[in-house]
N, CA and C atoms as an extended XYZ file, in Angstrom:
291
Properties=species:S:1:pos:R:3:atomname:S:1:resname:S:1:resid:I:1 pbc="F F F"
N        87.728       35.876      -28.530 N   UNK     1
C        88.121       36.705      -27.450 CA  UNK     1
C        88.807       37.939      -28.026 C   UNK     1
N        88.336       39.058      -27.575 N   UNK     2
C        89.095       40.813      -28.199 CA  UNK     2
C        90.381       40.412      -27.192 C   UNK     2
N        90.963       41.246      -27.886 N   UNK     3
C        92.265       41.548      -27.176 CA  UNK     3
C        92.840       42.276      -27.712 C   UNK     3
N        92.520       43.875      -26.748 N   UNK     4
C        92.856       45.450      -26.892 CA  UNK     4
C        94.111       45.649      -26.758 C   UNK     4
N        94.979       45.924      -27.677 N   UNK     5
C        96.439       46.281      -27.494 CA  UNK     5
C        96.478       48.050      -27.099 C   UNK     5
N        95.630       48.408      -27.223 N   UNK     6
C        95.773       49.636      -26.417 CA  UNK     6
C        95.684       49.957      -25.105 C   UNK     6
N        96.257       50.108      -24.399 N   UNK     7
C        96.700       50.818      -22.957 CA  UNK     7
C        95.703       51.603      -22.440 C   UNK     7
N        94.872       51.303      -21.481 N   UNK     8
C        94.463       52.627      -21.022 CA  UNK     8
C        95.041       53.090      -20.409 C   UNK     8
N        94.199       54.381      -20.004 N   UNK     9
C        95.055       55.655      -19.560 CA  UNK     9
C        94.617       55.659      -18.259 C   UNK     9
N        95.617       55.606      -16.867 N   UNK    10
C        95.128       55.448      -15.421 CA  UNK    10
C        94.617       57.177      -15.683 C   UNK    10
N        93.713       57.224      -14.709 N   UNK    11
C        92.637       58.337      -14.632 CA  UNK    11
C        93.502       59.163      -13.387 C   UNK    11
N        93.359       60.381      -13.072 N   UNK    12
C        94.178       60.980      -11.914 CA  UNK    12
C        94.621       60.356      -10.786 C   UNK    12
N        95.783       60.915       -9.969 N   UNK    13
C        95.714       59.776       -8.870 CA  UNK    13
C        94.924       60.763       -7.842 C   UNK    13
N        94.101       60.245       -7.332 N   UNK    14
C        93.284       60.961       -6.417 CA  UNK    14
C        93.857       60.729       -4.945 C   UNK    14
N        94.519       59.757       -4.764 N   UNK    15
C        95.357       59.523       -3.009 CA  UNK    15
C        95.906       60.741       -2.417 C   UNK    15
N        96.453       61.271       -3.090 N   UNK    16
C        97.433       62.557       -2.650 CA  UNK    16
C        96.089       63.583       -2.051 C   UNK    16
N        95.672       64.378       -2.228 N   UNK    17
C        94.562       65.054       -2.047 CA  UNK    17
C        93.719       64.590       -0.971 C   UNK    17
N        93.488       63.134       -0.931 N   UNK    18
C        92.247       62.675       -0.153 CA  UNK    18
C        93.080       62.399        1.162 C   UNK    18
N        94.437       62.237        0.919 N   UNK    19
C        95.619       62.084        2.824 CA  UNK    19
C        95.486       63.514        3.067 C   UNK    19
N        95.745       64.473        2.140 N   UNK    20
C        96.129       65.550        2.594 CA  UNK    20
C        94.752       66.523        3.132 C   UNK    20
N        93.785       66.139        2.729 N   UNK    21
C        92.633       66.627        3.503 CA  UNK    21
C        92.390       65.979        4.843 C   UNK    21
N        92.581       64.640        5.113 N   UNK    22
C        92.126       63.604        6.263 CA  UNK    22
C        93.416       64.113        6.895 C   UNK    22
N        94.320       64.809        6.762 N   UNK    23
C        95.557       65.595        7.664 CA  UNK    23
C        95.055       66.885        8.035 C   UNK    23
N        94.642       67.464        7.486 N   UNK    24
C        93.916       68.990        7.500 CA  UNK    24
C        93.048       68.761        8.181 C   UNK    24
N        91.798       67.763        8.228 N   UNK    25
C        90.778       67.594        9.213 CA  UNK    25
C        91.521       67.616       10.609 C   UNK    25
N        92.053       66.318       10.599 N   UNK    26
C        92.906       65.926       11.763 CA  UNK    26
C        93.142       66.966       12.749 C   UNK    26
N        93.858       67.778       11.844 N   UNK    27
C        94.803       69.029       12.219 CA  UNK    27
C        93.864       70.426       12.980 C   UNK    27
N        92.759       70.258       12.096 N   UNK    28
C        91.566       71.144       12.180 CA  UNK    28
C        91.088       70.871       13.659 C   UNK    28
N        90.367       69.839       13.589 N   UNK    29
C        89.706       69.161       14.764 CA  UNK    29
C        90.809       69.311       16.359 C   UNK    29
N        91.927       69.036       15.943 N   UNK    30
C        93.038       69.287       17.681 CA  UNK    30
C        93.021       70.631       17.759 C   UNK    30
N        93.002       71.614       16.637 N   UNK    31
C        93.196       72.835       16.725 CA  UNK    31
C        91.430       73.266       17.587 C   UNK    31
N        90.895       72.750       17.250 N   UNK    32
C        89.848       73.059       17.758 CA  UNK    32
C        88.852       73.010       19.180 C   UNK    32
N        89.655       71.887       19.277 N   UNK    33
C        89.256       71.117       20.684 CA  UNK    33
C        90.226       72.139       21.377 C   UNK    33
N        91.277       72.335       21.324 N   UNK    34
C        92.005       72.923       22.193 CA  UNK    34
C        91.824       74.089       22.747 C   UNK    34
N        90.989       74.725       21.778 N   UNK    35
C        90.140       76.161       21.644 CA  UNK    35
C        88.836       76.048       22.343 C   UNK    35
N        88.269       75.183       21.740 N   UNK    36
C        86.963       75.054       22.869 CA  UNK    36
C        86.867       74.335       24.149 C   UNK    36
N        87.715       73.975       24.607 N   UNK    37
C        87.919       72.731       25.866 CA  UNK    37
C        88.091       74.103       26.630 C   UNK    37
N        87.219       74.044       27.589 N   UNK    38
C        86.354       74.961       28.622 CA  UNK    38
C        86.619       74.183       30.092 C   UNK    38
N        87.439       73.158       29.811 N   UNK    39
C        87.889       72.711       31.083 CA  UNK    39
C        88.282       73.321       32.606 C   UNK    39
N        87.924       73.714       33.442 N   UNK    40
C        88.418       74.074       33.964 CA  UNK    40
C        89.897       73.849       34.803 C   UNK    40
N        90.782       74.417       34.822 N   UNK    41
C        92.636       73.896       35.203 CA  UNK    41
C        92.759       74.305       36.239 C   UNK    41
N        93.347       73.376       37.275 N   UNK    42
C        93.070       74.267       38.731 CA  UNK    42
C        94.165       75.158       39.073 C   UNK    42
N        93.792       75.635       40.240 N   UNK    43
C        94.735       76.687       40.856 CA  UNK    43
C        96.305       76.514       40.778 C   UNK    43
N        97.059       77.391       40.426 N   UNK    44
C        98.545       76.911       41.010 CA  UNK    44
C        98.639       77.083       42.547 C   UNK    44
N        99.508       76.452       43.266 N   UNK    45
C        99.767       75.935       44.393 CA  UNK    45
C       100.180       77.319       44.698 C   UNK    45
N        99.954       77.463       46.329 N   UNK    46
C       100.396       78.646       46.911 CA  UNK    46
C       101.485       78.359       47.481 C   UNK    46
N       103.096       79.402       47.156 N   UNK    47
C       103.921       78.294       47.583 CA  UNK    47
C       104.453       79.061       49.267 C   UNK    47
N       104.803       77.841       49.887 N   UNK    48
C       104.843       78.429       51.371 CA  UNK    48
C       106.113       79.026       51.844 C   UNK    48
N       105.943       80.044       52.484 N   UNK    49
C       106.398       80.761       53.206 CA  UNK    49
C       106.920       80.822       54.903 C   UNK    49
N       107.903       81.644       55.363 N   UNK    50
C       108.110       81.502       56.494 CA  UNK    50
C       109.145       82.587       56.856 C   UNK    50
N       108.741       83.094       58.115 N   UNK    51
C       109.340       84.518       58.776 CA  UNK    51
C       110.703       84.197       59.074 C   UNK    51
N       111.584       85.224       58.580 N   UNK    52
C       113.454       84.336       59.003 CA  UNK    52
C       114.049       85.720       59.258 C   UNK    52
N       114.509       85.120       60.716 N   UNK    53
C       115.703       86.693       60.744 CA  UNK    53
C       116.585       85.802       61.133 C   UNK    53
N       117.651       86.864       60.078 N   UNK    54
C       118.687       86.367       59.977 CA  UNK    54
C       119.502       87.280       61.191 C   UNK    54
N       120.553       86.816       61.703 N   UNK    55
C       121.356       86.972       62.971 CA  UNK    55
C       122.877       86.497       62.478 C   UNK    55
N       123.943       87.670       63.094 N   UNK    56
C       125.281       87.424       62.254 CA  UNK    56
C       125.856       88.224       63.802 C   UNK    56
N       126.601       87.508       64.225 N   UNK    57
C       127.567       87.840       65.492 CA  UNK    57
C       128.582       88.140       65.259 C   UNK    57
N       129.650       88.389       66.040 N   UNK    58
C       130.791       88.957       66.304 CA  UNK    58
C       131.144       90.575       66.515 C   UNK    58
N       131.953       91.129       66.188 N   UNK    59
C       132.041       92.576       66.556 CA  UNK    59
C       132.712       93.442       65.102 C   UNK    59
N       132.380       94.707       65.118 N   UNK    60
C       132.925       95.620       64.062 CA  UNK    60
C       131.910       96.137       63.712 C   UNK    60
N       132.409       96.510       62.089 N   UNK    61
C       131.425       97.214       61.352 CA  UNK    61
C       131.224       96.571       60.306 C   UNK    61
N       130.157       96.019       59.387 N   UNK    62
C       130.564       95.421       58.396 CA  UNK    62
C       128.990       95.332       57.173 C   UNK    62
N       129.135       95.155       56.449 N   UNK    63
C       128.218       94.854       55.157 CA  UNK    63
C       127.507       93.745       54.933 C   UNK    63
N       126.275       93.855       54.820 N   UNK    64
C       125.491       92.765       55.060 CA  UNK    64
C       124.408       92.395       53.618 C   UNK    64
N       124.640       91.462       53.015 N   UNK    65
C       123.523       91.251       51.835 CA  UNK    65
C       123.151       90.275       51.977 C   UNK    65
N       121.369       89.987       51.847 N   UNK    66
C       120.901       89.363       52.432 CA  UNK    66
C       119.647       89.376       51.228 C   UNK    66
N       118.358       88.076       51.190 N   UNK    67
C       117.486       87.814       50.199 CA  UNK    67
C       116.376       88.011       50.968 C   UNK    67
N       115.343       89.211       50.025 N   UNK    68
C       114.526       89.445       51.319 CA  UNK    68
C       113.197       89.248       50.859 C   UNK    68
N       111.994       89.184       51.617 N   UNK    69
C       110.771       88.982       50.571 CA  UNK    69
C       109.923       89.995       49.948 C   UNK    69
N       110.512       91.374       50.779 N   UNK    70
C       109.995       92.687       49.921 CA  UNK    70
C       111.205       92.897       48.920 C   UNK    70
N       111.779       92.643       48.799 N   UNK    71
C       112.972       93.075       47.768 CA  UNK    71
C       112.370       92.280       46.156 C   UNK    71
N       111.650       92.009       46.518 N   UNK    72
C       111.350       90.334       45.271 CA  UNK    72
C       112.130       89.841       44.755 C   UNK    72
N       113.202       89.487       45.202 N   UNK    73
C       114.335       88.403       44.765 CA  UNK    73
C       115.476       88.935       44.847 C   UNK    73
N       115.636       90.398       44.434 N   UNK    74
C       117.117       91.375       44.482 CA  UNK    74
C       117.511       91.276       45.878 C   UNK    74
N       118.622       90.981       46.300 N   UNK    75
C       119.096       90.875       47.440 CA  UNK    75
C       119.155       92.787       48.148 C   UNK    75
N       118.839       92.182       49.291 N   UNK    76
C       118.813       94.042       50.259 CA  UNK    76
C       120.499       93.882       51.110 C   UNK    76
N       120.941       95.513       51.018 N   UNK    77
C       122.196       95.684       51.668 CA  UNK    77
C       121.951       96.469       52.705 C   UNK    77
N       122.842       95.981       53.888 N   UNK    78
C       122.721       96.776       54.680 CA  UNK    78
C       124.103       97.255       55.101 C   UNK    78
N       124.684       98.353       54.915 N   UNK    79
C       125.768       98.467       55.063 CA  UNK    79
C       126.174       99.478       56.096 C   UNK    79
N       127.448       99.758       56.756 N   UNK    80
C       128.280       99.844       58.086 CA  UNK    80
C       126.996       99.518       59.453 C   UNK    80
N       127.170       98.362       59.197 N   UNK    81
C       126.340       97.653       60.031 CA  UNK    81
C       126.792       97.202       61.504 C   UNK    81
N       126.757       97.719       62.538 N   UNK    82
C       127.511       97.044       63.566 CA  UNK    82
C       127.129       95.973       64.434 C   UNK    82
N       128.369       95.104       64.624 N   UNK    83
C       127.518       93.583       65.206 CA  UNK    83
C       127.711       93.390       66.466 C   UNK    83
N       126.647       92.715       67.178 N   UNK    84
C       125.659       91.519       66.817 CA  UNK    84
C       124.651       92.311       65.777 C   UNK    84
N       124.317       91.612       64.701 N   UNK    85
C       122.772       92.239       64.057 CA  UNK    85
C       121.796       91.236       63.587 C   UNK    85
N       120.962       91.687       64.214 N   UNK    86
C       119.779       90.861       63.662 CA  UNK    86
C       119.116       91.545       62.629 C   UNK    86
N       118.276       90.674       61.963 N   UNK    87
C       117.464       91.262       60.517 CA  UNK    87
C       116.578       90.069       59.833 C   UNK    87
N       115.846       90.784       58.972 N   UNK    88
C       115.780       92.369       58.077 CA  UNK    88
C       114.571       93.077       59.056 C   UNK    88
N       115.127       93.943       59.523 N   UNK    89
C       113.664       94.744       60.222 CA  UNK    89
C       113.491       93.969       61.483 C   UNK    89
N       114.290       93.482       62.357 N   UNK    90
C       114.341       93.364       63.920 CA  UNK    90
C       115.456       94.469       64.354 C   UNK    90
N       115.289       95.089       65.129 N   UNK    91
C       116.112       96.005       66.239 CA  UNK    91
C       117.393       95.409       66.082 C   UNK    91
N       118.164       96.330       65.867 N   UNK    92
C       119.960       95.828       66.343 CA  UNK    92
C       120.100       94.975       67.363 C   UNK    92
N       120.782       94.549       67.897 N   UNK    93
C       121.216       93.492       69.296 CA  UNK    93
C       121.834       94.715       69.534 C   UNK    93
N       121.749       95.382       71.240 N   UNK    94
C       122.693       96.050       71.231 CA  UNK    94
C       124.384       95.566       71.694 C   UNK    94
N       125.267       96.768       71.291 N   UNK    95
C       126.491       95.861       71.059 CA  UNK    95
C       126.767       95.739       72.809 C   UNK    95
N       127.938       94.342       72.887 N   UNK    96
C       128.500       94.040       73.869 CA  UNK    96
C       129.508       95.211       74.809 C   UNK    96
N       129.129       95.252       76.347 N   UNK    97
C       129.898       96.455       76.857 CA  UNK    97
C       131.429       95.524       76.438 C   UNK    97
């Protein structure tokens, strides 16, 4: 029976390289699908709405800020306002004799 006291020599490690490509595919392939997925995504929801006048009683003169839907979110002022008032864009109440 031989019996080689010499060592061989392990040959490269090839593992490292062969994960790090099967990661790159991986990686490749989601990147890709995500790009070509032609899915169609539906509509966003139309969100609902509703006509509001606002109405503020008593008597004087006074300042009014209020959230309006032409304003797009910035609140509208209406100022030396005399009350009863209705709003945004209904006729004054006229005032009490």
């Amino acid at each position: 029976m031989a019996c080689s006291t010499e060592s061989e020599k392990p040959g490269p490690d090839r593992r490292g390289p062969a994960i790090a490509g099967a990661v790159l595919l991986a990686c490749g392939g989601l990147v890709g699908y995500g790009v070509l997925n032609t899915e169609d995504r539906p509509a966003p929801r139309a969100v609902p709405t509703a006509d509001v006048t606002y109405e503020v009683t008593g008597t004087g003169t006074v300042e009014i800020s209020y959230a309006g839907g032409a304003t797009n979110g910035a609140a509208a002022v209406e100022k030396a306002v005399t009350l009863p008032w209705n709003g945004p864009g209904a006729p004054r109440a006229p005032a009490p004799d």
